[in-house]
PDB file of C-alpha atoms and ligand atoms in Angstrom:
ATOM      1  CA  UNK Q 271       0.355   1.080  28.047  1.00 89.00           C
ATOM      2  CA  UNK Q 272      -1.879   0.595  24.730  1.00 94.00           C
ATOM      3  CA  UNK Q 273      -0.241   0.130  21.535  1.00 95.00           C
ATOM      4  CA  UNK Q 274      -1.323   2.582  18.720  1.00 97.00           C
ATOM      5  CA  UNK Q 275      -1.717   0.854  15.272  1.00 97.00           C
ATOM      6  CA  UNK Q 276      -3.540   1.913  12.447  1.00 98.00           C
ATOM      7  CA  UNK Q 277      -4.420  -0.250   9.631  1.00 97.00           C
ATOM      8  CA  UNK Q 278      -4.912   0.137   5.844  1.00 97.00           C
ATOM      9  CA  UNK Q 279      -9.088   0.512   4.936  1.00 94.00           C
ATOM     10  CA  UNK Q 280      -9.847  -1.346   1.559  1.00 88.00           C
ATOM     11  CA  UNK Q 281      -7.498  -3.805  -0.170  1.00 85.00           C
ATOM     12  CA  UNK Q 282      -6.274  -4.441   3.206  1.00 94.00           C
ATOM     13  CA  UNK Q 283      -8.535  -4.752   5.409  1.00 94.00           C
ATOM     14  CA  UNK Q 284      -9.339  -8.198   4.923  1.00 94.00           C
ATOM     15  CA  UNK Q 285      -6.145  -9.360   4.634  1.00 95.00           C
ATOM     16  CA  UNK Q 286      -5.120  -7.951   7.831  1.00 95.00           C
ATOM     17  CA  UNK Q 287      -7.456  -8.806   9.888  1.00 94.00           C
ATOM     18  CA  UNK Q 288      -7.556 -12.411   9.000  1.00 94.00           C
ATOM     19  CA  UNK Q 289      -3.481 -12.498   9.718  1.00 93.00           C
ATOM     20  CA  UNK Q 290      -3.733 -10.909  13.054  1.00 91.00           C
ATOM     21  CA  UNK Q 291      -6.673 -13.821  13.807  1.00 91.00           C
ATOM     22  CA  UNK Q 292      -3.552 -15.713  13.079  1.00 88.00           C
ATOM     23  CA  UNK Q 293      -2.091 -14.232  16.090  1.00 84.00           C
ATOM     24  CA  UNK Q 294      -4.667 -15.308  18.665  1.00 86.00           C
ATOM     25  CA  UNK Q 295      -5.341 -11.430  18.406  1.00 88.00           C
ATOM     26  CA  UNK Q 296      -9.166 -11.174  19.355  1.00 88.00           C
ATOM     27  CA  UNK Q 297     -10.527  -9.244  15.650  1.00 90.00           C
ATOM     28  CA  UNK Q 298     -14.038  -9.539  16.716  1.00 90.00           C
ATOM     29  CA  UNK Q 299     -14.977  -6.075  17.807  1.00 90.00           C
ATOM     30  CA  UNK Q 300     -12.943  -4.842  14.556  1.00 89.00           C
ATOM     31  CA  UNK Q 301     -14.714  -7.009  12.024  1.00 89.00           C
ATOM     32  CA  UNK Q 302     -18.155  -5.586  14.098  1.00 89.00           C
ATOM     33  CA  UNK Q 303     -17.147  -2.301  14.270  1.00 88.00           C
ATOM     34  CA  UNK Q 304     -19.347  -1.299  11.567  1.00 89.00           C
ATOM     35  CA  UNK Q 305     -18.657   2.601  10.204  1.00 89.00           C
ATOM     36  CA  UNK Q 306     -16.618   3.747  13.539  1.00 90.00           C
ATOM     37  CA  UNK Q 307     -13.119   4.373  12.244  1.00 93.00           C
ATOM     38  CA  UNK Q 308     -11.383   3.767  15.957  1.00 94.00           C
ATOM     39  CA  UNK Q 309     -11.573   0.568  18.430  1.00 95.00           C
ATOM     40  CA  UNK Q 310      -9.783   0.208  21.736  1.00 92.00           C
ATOM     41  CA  UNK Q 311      -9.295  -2.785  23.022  1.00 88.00           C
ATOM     42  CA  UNK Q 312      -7.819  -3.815  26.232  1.00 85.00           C
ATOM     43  CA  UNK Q 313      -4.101  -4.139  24.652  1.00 87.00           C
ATOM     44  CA  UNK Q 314      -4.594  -1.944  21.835  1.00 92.00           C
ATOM     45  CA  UNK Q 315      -6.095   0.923  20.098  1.00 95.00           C
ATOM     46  CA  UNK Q 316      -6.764   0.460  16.977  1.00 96.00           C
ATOM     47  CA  UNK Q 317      -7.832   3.211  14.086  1.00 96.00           C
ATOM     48  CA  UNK Q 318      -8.582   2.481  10.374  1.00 96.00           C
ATOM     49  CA  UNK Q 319      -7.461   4.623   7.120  1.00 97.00           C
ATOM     50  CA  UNK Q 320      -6.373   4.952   3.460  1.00 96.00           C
ATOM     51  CA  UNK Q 321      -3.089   3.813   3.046  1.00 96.00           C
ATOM     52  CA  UNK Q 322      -1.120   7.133   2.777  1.00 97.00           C
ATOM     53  CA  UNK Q 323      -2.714   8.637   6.141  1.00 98.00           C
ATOM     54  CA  UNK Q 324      -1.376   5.118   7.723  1.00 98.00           C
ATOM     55  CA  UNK Q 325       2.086   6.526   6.910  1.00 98.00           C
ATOM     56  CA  UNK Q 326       1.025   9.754   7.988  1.00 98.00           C
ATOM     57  CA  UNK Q 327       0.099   9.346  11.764  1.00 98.00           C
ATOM     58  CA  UNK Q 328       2.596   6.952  12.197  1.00 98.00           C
ATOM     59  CA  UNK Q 329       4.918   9.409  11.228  1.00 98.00           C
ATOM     60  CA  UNK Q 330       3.776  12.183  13.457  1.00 98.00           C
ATOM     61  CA  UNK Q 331       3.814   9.594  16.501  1.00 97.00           C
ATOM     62  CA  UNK Q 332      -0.197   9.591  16.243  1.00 98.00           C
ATOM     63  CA  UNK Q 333       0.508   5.947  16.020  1.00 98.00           C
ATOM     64  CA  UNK Q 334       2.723   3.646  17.215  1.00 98.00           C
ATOM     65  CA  UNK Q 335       2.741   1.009  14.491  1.00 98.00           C
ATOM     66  CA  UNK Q 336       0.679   0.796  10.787  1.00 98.00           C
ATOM     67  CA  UNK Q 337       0.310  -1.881   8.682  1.00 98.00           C
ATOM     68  CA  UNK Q 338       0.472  -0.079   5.220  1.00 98.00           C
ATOM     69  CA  UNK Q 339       1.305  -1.615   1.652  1.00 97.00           C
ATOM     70  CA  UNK Q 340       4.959  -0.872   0.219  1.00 97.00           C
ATOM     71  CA  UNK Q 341       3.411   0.980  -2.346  1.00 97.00           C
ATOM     72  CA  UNK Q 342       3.180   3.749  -0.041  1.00 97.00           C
ATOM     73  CA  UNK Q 343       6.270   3.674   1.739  1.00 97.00           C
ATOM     74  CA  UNK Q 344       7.736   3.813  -1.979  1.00 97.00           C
ATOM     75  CA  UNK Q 345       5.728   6.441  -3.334  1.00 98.00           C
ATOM     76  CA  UNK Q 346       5.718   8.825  -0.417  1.00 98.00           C
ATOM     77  CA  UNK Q 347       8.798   7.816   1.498  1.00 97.00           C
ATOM     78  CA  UNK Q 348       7.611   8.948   4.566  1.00 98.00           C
ATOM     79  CA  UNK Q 349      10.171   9.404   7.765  1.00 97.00           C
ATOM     80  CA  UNK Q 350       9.360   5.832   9.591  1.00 97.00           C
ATOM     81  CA  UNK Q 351      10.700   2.588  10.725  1.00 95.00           C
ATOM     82  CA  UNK Q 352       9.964  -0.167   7.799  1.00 93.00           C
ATOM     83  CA  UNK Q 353      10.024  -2.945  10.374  1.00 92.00           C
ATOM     84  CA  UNK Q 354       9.177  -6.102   8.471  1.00 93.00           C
ATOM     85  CA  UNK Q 355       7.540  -7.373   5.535  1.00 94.00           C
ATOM     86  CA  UNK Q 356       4.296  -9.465   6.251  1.00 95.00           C
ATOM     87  CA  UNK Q 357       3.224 -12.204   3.956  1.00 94.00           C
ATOM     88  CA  UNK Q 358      -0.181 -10.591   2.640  1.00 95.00           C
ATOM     89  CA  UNK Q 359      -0.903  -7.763   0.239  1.00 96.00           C
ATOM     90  CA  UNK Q 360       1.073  -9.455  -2.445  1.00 97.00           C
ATOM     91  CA  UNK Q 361       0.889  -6.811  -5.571  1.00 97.00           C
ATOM     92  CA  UNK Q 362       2.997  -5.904  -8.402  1.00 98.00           C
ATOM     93  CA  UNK Q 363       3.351  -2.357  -9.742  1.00 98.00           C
ATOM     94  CA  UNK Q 364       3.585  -2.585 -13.606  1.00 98.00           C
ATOM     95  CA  UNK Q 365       3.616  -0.972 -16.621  1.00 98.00           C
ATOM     96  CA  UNK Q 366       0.403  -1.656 -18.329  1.00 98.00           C
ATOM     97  CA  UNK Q 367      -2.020  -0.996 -21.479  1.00 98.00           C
ATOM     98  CA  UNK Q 368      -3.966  -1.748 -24.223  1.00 96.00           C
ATOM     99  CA  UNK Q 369      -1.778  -4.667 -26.017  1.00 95.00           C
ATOM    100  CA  UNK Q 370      -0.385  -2.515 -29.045  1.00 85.00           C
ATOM    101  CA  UNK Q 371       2.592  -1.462 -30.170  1.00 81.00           C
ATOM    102  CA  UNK Q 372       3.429   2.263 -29.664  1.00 78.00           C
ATOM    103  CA  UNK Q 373       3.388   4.388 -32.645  1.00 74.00           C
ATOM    104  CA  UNK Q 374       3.577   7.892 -30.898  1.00 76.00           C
ATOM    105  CA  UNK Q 375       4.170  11.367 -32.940  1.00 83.00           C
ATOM    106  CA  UNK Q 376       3.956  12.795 -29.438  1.00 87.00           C
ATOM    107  CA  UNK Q 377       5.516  12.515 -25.565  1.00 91.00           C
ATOM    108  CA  UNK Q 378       4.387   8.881 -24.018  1.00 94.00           C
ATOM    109  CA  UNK Q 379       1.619   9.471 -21.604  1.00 96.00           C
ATOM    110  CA  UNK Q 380       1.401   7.657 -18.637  1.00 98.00           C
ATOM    111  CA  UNK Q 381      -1.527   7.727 -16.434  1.00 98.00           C
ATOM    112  CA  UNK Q 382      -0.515   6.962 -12.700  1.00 98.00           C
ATOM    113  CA  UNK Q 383      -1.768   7.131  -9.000  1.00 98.00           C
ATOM    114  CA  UNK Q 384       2.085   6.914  -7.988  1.00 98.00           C
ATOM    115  CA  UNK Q 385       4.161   9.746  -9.956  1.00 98.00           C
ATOM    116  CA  UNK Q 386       7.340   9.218  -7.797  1.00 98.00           C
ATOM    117  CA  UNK Q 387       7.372   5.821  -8.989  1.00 98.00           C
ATOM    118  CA  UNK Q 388       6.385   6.371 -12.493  1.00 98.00           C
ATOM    119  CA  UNK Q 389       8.939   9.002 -12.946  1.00 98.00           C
ATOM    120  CA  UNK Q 390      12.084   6.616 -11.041  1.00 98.00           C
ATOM    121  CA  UNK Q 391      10.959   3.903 -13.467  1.00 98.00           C
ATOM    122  CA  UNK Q 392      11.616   6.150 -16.513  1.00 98.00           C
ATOM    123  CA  UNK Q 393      14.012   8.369 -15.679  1.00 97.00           C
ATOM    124  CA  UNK Q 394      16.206   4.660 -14.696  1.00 97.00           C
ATOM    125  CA  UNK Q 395      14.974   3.784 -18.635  1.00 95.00           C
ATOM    126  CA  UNK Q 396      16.299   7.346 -19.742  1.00 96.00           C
ATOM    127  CA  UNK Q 397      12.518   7.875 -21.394  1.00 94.00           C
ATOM    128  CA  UNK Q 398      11.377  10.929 -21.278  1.00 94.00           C
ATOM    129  CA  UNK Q 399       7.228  10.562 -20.684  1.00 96.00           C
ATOM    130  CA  UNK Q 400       4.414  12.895 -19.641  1.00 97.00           C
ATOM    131  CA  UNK Q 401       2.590  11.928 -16.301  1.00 98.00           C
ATOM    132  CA  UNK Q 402      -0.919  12.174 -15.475  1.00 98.00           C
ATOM    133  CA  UNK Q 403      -1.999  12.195 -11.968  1.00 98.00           C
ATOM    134  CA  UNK Q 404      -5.274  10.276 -11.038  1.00 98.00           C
ATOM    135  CA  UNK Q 405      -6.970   9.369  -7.925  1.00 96.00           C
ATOM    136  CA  UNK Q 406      -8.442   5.902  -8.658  1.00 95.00           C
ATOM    137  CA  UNK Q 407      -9.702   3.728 -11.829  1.00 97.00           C
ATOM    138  CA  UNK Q 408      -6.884   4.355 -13.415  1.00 98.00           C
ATOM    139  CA  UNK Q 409      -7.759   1.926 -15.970  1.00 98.00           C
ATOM    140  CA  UNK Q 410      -9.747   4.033 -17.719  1.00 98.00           C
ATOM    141  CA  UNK Q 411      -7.376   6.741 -19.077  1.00 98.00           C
ATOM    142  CA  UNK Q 412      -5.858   4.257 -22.071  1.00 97.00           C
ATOM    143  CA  UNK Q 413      -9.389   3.241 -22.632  1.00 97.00           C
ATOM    144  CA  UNK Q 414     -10.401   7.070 -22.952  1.00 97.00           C
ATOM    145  CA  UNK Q 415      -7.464   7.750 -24.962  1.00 95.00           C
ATOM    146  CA  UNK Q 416      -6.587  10.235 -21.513  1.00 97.00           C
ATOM    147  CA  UNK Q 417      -3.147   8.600 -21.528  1.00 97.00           C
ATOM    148  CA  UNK Q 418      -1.173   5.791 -23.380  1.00 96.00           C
ATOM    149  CA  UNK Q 419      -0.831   3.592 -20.824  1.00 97.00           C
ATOM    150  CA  UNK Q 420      -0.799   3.202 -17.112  1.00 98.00           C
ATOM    151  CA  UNK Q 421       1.504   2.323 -14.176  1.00 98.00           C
ATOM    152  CA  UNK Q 422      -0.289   0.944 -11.444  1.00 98.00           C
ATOM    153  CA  UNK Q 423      -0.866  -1.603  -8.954  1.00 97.00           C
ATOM    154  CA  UNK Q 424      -1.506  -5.353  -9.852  1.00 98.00           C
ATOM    155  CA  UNK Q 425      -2.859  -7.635  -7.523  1.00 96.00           C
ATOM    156  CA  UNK Q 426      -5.329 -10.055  -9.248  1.00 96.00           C
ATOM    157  CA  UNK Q 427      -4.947  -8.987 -12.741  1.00 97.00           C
ATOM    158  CA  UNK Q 428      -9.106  -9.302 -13.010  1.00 97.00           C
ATOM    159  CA  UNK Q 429      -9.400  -5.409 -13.183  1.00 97.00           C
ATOM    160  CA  UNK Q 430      -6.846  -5.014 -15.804  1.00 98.00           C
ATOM    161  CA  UNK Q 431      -8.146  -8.209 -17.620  1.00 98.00           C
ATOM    162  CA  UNK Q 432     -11.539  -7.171 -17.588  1.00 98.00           C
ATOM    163  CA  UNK Q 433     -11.038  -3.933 -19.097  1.00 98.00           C
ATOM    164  CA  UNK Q 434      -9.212  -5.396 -22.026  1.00 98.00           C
ATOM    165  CA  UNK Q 435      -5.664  -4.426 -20.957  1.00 98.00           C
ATOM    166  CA  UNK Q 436      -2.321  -6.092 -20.156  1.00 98.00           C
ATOM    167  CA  UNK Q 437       0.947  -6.036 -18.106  1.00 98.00           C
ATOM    168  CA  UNK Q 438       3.906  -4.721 -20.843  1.00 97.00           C
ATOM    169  CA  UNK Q 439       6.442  -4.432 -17.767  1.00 97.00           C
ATOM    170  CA  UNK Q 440       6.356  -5.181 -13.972  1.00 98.00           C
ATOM    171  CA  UNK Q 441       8.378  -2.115 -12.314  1.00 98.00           C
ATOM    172  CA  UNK Q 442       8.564  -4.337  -8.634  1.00 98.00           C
ATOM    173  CA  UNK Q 443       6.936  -6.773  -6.588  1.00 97.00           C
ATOM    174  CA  UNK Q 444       5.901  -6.224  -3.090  1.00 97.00           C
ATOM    175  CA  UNK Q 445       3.767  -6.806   0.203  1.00 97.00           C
ATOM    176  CA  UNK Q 446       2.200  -5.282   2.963  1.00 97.00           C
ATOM    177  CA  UNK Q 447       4.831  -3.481   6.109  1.00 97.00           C
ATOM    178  CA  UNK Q 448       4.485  -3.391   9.784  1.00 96.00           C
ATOM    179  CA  UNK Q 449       5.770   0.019   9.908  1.00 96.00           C
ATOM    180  CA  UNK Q 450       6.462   2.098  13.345  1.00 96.00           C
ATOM    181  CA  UNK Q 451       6.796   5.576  14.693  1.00 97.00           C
ATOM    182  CA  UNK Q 452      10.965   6.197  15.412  1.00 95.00           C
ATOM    183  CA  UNK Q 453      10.224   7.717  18.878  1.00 95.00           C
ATOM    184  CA  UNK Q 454       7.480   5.318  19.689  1.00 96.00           C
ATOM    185  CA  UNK Q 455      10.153   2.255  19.344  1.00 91.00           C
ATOM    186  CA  UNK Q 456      11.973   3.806  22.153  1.00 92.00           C
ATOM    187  CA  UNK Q 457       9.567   4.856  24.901  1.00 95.00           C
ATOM    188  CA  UNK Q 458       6.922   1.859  24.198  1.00 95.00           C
ATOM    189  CA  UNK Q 459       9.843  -0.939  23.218  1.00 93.00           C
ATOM    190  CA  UNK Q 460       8.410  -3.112  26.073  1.00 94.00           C
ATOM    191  CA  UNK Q 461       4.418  -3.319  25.116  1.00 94.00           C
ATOM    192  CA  UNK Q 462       5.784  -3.061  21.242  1.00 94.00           C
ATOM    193  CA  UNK Q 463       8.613  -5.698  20.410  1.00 92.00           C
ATOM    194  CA  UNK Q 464       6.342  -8.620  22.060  1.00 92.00           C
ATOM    195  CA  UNK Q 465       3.724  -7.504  19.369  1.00 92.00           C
ATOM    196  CA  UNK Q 466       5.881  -7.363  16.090  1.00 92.00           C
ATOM    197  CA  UNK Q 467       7.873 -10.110  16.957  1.00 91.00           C
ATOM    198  CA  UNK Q 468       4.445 -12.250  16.997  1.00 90.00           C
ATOM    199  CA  UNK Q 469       3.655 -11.144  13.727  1.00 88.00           C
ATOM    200  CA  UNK Q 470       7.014 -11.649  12.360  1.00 81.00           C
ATOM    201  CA  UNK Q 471       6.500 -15.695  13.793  1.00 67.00           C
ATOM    202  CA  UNK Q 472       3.512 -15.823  11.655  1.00 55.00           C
ATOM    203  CA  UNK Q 473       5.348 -14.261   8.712  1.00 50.00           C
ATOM    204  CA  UNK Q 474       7.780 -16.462   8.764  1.00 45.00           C
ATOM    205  CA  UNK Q 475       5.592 -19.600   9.222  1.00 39.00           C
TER     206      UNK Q 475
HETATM  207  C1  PRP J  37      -6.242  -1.107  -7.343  1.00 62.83           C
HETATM  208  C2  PRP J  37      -5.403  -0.810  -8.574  1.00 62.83           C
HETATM  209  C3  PRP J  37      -6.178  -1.496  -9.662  1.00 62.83           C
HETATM  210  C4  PRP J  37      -6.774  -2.704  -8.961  1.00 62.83           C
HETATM  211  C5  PRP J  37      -5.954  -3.929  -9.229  1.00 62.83           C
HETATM  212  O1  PRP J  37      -7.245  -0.188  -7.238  1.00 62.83           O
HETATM  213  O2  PRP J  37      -5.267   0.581  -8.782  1.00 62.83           O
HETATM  214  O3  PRP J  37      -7.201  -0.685 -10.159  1.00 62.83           O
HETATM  215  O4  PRP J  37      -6.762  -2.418  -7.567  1.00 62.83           O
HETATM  216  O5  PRP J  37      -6.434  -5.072  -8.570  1.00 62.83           O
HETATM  217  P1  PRP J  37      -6.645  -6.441  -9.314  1.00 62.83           P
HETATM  218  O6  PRP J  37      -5.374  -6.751 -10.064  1.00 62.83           O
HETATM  219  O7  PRP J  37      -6.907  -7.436  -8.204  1.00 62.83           O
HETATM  220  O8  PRP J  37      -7.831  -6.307 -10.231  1.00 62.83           O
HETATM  221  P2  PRP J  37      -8.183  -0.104  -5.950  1.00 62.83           P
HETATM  222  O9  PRP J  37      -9.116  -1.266  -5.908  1.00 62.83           O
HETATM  223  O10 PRP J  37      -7.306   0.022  -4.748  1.00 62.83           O
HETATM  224  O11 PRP J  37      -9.081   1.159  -6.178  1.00 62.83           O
HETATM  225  P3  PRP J  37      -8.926   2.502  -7.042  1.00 62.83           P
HETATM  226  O12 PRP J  37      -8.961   2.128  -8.483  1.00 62.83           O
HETATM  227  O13 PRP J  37     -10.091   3.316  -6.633  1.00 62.83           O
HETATM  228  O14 PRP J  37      -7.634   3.131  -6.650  1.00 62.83           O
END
């Protein structure tokens, strides 16, 4: 019986496939799997995609396990077993923006990939802001005067650094999740407790 995982493309990629090397887990044919989105291997089949369709098939039972950043579990909260931090994909999501005060005859604009977590964070503050939904570069919109500032992820701090901006409040800190489908727990426990449990050992190392 194969376990189903599906891992993060992008940010985590890396990451993840260097700590399941940690495992003894042979990454080979998925660092050489060039543009093909799906690998089996003899104990697993593996599938790559963006974080929030991670959530998504593990969800619907399309996979077993993902291994998704808590960004998405928090943003989306989708209906799955959050099974164990791992010790990679270390972010912060903050409040950030060009490093003035605010002097606003208007509603505070906010620029933000994650509205859920934009609008907890303010409605906790009792601030009443306008969001704006973007996909990506989300940097830009204080820059381009789309938005006042931004809440976003922070890993590095080079993109936010580079483009002239700073952190004015950290909102959480957090890592990458094994994640798992609630019905796959049950009928695959056997071929899938061996396999988090191993990468709990590592995170806890
Ligand atoms: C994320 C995030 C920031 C950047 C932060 O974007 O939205 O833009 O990474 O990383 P850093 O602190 O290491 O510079 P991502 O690279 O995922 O791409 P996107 O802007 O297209 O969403």
């Amino acid at each position: 019986m194969k376990i189903c995982l599906a891992l993060t493309k992008g940010r985590l990629e890396t990451q993840c496939l260097d700590y399941l090397k940690q495992l003894s887990f042979d990454v080979d044919p998925l660092i050489e799997k060039g543009r093909r989105l799906c690998v089996e291997t003899d104990q697993f089949k593996v599938f790559f995609a963006k974080g929030v369709d991670v959530a998504t098939y593990v969800e619907n039972g399309i996979a077993d396990l993902g291994i998704v950043g808590e960004d998405i579990l928090m943003e989306y909260q989708p209906d799955v077993y959050n099974l164990l931090p791992l010790p990679f994909g270390k972010c912060r999501m903050a409040l950030a923006g060009i490093p003035k005060e605010k002097e606003l005859n208007r509603k505070y604009r906010i620029a933000t990939k994650y509205p859920k977590i934009a609008r907890d964070f303010f409605q906790e503050k009792g601030e009443s802001v306008d969001l704006v939904k973007l996909e990506g570069s989300v940097e830009l919109a204080p820059l381009l005067g789309l938005a006042d500032d931004i809440v976003d992820i922070v890993e590095t701090g080079t993109t936010l650094k580079e483009n002239g901006l700073v952190v004015k409040e950290e909102i959480t800190t957090f890592t990458a999740r094994c994640i798992a489908n609630r019905s796959s727990l049950k009928v695959k426990r056997s071929v899938i407790m061996p396999f988090v449990e191993s990468l709990g050992k590592v995170a806890a190392l």
